[in-house]
Short mmCIF file of N, CA and C in Angstrom, two decimals:
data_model
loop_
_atom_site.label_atom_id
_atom_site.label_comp_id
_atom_site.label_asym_id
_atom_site.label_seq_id
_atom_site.Cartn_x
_atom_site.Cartn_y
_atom_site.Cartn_z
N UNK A 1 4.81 66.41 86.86
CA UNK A 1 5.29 67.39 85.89
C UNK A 1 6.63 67.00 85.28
N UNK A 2 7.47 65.77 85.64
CA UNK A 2 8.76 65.22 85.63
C UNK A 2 8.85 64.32 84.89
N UNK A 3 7.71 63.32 84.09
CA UNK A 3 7.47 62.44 84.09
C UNK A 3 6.31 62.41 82.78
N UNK A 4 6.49 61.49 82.13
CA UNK A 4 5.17 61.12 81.09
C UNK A 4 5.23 59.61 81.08
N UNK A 5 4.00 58.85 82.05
CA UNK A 5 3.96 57.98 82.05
C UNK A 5 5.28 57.21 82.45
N UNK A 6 5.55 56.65 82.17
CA UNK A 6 7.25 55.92 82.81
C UNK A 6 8.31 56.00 82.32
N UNK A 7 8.34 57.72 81.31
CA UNK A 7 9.70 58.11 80.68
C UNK A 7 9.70 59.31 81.78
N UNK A 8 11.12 59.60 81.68
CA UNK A 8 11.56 61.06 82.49
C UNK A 8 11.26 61.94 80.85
N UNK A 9 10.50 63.33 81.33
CA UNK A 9 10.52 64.10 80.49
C UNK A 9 12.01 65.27 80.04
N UNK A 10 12.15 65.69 78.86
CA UNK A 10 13.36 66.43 78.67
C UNK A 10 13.97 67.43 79.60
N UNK A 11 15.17 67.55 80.01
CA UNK A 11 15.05 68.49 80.72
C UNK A 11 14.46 70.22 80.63
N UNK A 12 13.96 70.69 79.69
CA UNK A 12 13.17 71.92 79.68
C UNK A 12 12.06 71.60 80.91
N UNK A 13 11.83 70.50 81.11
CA UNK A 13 10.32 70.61 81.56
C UNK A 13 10.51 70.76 83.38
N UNK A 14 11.39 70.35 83.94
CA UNK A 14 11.99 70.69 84.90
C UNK A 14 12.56 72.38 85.17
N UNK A 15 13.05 72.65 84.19
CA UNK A 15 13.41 74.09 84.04
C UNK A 15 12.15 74.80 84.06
N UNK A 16 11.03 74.07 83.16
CA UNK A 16 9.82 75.22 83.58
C UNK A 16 9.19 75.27 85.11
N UNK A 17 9.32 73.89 85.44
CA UNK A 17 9.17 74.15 86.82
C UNK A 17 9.60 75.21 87.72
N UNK A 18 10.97 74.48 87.91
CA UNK A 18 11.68 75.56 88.57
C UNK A 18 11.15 76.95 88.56
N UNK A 19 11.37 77.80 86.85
CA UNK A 19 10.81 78.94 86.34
C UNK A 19 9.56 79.42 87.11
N UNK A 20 8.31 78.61 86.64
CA UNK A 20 7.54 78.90 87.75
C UNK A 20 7.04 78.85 89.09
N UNK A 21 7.93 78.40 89.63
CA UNK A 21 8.08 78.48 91.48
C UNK A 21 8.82 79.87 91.77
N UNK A 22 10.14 79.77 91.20
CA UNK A 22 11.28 80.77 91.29
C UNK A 22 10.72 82.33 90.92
N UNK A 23 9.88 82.02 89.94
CA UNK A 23 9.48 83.51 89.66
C UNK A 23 8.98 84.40 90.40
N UNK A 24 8.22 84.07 91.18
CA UNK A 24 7.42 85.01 92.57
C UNK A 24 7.94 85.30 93.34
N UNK A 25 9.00 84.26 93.53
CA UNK A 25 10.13 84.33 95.08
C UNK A 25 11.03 85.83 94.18
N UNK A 26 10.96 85.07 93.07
CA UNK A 26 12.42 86.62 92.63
C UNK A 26 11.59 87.66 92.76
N UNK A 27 10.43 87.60 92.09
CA UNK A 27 9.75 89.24 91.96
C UNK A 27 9.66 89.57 93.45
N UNK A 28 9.44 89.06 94.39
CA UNK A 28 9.23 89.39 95.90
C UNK A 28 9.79 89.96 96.57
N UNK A 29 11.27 89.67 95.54
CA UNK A 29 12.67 90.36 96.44
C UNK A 29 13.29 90.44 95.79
N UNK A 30 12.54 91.45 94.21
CA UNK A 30 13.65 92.36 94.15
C UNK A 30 14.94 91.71 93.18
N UNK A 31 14.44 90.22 92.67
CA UNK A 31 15.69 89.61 91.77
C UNK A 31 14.98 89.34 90.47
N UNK A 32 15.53 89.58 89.42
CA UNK A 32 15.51 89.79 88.26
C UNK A 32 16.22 88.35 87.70
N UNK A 33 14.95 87.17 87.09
CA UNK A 33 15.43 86.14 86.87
C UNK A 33 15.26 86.03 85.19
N UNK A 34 16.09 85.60 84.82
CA UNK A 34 16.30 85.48 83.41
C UNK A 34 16.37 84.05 82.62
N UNK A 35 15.42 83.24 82.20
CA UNK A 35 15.65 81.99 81.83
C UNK A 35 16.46 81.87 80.08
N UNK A 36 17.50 80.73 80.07
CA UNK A 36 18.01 81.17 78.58
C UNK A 36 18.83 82.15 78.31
N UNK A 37 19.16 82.61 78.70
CA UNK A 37 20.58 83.86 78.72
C UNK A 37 21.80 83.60 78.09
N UNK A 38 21.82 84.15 76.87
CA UNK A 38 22.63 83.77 76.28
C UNK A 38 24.22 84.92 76.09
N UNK A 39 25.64 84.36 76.29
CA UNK A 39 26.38 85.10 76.69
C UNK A 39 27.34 85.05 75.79
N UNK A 40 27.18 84.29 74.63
CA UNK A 40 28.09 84.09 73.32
C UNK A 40 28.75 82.66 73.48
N UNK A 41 28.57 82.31 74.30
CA UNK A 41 28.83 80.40 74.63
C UNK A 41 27.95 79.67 74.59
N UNK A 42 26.18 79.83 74.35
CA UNK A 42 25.61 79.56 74.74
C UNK A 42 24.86 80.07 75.91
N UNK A 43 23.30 79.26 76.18
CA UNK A 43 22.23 79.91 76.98
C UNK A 43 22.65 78.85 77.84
N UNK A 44 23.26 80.18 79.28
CA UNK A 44 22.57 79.30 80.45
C UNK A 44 21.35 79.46 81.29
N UNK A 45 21.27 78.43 81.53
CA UNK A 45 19.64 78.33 82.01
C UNK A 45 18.71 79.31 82.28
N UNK A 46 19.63 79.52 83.92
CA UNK A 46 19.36 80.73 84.47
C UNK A 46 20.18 81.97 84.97
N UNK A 47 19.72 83.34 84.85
CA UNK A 47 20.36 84.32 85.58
C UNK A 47 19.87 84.69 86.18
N UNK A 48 20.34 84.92 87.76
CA UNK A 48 19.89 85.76 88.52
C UNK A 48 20.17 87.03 89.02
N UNK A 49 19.86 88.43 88.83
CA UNK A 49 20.30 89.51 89.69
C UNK A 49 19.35 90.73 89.97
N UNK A 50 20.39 91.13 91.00
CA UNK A 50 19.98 92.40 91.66
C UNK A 50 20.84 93.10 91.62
N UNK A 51 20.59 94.28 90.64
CA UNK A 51 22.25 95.15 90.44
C UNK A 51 23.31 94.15 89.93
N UNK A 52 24.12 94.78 89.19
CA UNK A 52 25.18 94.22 88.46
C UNK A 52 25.92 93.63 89.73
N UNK A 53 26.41 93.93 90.61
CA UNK A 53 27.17 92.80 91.42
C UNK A 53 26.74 91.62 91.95
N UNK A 54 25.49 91.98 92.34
CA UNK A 54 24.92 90.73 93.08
C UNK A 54 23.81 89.79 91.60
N UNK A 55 24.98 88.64 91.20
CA UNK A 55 24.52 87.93 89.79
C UNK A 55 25.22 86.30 89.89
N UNK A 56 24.07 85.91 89.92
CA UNK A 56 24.35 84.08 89.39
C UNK A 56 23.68 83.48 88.46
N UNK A 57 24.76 82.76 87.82
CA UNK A 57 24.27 81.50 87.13
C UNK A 57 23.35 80.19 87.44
N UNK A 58 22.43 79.70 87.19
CA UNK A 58 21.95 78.30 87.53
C UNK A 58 21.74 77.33 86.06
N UNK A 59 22.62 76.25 86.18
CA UNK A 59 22.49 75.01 85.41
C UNK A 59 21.95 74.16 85.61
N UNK A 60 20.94 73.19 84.82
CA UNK A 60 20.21 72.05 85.22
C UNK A 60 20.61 70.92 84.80
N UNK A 61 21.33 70.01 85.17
CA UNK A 61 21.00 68.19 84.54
C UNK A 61 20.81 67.26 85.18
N UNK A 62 20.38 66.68 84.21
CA UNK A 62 20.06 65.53 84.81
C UNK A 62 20.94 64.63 85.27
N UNK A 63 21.05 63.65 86.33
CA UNK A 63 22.45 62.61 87.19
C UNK A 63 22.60 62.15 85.78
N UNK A 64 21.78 61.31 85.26
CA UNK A 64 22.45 60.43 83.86
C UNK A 64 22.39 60.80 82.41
N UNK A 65 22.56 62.45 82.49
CA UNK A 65 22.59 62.76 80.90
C UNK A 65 24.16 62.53 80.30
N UNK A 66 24.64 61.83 79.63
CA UNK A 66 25.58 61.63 79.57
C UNK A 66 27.20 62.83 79.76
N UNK A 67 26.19 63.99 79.35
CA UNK A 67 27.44 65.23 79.41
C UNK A 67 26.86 65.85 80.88
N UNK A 68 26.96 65.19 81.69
CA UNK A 68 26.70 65.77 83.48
C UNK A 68 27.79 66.37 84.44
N UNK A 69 28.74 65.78 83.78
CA UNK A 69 30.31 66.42 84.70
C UNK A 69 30.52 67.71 83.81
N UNK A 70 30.24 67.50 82.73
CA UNK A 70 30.86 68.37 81.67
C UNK A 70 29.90 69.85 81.66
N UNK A 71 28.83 69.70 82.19
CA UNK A 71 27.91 71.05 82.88
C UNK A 71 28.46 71.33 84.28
N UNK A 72 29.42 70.66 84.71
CA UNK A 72 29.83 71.24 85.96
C UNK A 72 31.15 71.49 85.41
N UNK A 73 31.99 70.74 85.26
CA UNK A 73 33.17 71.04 85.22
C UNK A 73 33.45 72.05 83.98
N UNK A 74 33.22 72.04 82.73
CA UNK A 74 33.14 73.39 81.77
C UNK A 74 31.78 74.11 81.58
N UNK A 75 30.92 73.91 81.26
CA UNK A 75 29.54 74.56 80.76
C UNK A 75 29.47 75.23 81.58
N UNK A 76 28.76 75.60 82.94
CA UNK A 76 28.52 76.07 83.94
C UNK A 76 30.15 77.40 84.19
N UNK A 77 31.00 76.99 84.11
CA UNK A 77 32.09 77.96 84.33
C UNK A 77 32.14 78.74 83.21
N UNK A 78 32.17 78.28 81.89
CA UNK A 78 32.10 78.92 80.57
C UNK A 78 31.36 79.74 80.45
N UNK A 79 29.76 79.71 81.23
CA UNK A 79 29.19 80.45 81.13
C UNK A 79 29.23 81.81 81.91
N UNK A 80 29.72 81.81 83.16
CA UNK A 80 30.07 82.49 83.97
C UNK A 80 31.16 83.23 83.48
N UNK A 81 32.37 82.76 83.03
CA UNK A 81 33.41 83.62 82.84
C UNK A 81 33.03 84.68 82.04
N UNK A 82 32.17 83.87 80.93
CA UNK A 82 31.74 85.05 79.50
C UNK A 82 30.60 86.41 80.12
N UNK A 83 30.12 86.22 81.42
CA UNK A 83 29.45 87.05 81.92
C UNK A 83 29.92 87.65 83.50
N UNK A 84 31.28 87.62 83.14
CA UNK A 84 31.75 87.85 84.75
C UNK A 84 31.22 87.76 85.81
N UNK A 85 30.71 86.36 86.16
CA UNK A 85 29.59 86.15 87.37
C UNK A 85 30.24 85.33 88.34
N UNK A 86 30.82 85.54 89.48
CA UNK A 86 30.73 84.88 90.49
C UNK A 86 30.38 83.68 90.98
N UNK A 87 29.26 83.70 91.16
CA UNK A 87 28.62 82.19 91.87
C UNK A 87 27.67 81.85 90.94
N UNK A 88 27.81 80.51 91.14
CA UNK A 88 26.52 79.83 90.31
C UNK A 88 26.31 78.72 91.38
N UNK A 89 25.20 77.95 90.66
CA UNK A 89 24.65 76.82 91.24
C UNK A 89 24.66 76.03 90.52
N UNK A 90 24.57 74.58 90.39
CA UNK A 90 24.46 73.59 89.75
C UNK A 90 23.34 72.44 90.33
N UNK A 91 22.33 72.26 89.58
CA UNK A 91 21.14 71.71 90.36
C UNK A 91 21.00 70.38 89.13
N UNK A 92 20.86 69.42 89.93
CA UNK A 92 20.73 68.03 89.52
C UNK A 92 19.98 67.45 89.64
N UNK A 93 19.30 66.51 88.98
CA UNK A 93 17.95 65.89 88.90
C UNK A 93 17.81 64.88 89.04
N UNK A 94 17.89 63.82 90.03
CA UNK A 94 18.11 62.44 89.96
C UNK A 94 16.95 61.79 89.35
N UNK A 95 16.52 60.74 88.53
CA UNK A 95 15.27 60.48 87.90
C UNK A 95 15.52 58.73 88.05
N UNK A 96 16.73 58.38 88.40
CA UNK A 96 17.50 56.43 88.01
C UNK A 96 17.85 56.54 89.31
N UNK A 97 17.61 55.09 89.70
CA UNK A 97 18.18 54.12 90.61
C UNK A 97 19.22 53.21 90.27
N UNK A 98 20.45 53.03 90.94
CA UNK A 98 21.33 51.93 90.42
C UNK A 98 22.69 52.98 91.02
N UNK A 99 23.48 51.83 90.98
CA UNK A 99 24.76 51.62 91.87
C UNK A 99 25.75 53.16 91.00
N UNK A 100 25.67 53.56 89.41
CA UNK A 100 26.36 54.46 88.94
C UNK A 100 25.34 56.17 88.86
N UNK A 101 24.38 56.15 89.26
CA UNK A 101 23.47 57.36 89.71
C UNK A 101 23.67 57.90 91.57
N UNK A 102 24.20 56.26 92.36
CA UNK A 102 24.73 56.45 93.55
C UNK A 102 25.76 57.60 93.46
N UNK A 103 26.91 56.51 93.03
CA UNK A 103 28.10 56.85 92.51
C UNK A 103 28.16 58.78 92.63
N UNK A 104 27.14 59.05 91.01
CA UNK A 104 27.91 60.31 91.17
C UNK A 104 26.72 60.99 91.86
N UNK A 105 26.00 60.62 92.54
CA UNK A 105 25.25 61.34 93.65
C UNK A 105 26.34 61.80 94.47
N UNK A 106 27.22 60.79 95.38
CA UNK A 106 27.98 61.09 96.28
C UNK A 106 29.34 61.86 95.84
N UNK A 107 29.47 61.57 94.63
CA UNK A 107 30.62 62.43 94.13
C UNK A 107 30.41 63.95 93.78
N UNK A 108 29.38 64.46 94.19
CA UNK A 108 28.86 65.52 93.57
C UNK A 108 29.35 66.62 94.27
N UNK A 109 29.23 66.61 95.65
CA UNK A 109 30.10 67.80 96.43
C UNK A 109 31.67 67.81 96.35
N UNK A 110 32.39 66.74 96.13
CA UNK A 110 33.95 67.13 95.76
C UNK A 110 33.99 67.29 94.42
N UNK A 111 33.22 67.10 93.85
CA UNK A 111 33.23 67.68 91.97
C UNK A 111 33.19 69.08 92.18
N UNK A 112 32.04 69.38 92.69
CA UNK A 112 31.60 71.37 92.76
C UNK A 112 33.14 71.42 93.83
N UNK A 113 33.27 71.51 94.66
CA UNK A 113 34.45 71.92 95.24
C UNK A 113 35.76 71.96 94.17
N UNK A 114 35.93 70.88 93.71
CA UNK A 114 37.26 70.84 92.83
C UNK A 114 37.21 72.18 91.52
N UNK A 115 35.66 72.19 91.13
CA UNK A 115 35.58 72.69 89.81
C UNK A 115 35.54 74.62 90.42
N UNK A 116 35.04 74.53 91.54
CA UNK A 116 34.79 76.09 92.19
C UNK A 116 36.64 76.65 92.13
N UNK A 117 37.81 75.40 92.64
CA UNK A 117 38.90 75.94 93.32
C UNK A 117 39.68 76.33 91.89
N UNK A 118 39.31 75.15 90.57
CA UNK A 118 39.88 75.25 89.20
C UNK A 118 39.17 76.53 88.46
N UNK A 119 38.54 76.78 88.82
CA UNK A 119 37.77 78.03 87.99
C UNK A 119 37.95 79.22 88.60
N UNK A 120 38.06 78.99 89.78
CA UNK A 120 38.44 80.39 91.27
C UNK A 120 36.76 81.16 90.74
N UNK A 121 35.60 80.05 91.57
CA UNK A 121 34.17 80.59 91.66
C UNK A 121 33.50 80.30 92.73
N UNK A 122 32.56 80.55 92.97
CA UNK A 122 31.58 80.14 94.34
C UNK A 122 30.69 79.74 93.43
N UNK A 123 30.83 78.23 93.64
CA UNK A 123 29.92 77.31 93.18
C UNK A 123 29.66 76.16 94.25
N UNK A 124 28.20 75.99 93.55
CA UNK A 124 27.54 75.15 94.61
C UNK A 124 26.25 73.98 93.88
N UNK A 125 25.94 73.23 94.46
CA UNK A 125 25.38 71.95 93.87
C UNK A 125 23.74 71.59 94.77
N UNK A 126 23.18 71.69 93.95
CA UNK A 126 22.09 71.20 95.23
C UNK A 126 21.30 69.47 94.31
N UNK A 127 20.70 68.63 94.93
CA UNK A 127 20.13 67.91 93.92
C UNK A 127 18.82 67.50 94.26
N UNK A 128 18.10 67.17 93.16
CA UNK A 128 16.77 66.77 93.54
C UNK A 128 16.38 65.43 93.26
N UNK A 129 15.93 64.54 93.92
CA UNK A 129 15.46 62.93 93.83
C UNK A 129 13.85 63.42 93.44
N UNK A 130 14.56 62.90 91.67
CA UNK A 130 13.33 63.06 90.85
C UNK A 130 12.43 62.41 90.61
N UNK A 131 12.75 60.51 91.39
CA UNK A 131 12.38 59.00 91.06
C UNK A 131 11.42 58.60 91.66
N UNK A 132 10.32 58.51 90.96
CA UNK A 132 8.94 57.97 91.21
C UNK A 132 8.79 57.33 92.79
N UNK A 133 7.55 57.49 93.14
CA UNK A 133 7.35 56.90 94.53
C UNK A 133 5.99 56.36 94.80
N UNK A 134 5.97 55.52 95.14
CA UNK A 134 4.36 54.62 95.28
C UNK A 134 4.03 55.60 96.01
N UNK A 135 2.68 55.83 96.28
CA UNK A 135 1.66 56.12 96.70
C UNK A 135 1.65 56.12 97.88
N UNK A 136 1.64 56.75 99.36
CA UNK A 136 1.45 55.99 100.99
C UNK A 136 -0.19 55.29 100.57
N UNK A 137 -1.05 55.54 99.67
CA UNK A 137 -2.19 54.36 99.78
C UNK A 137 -1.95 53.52 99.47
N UNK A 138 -0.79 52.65 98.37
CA UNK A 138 -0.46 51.99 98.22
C UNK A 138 0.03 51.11 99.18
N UNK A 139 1.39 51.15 100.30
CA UNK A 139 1.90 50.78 101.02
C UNK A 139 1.81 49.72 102.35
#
C-alpha cells in the first residue's frame, strides 16, 4: 500500500492507511479522529479528541522529504499552538537506506525532545521502516 512498483508512493497514501486502521480503534473508544484539520496555518494531518481537553495533533513524513525537521521543529508546533493542543505526535516513514536516513533516524528522539522543551509541548516521535523486504520464500 506504500509503494508502486519501486517508487515510494506520496505521502497521502500512508495517511490513508493509517486513517483506516486508526478509525475503528478511535470509534471503539470514544475518540473523535479528524483527518486534514485545518486551523488557519494549514491542515494538520490528524486530530484527535475526546472532549476539548483531551486533544492531539499527528504529523506524517517521510525520513527524506526534504522539509522533515521543519514538520517537527515548526509545522507540527504551528499547528498546535493555533489550536491550543498539548501533545502531538510526529510519525515518520522510513522508505531509504543509506548512511543520511541513519543519521536522522537516530537523531530523531533528541530533535522531538529539543522541539517539545522549545515549544513547552508533549511531543513525541514514533517511526515506521517503510523499506521493502524480500520475501522469507525468497531467502
Amino acid at each position: 500500500l506504500l509503494w508502486e512498483g519501486a517508487k515510494d508512493k506520496p505521502e497521502l497514501a500512508p495517511q490513508l492507511v493509517f486513517f483506516g486502521i486508526a478509525r475503528n480503534y478511535c470509534k471503539a473508544n470514544n475518540i473523535v479522529l479528524d483527518p486534514e484539520t485545518d486551523f488557519g496555518r494549514g491542515p494538520v494531518d490528524f486530530k484527535f479528541s475526546n472532549g476539548y481537553v483531551h486533544r492531539a495533533h499527528l504529523e506524517v513524513k517521510k525520513l527524506h522529504n526534504g522539509k522533515f525537521w521543519n514538520g517537527l521543529d515548526r509545522q507540527l508546533p504551528a499547528y498546535m499552538a493555533s489550536d491550543e493542543v498539548e501533545k502531538g505526535w510526529f510519525l515518520a516513514l522510513r522508505y531509504r537506506t543509506g548512511k543520511q536516513w541513519d543519521k536522522r533516524e537516530t537523531e530523531l528522539p533528541s530533535r522531538v525532545h529539543a522541539a517539545a522543551a522549545a515549544h513547552n509541548r508533549d511531543l513525541r516521535a514514533a517511526l515506521i521502516d517503510a523499506r521493502p523486504r524480500e520475501s522469507a520464500s525468497k531467502l
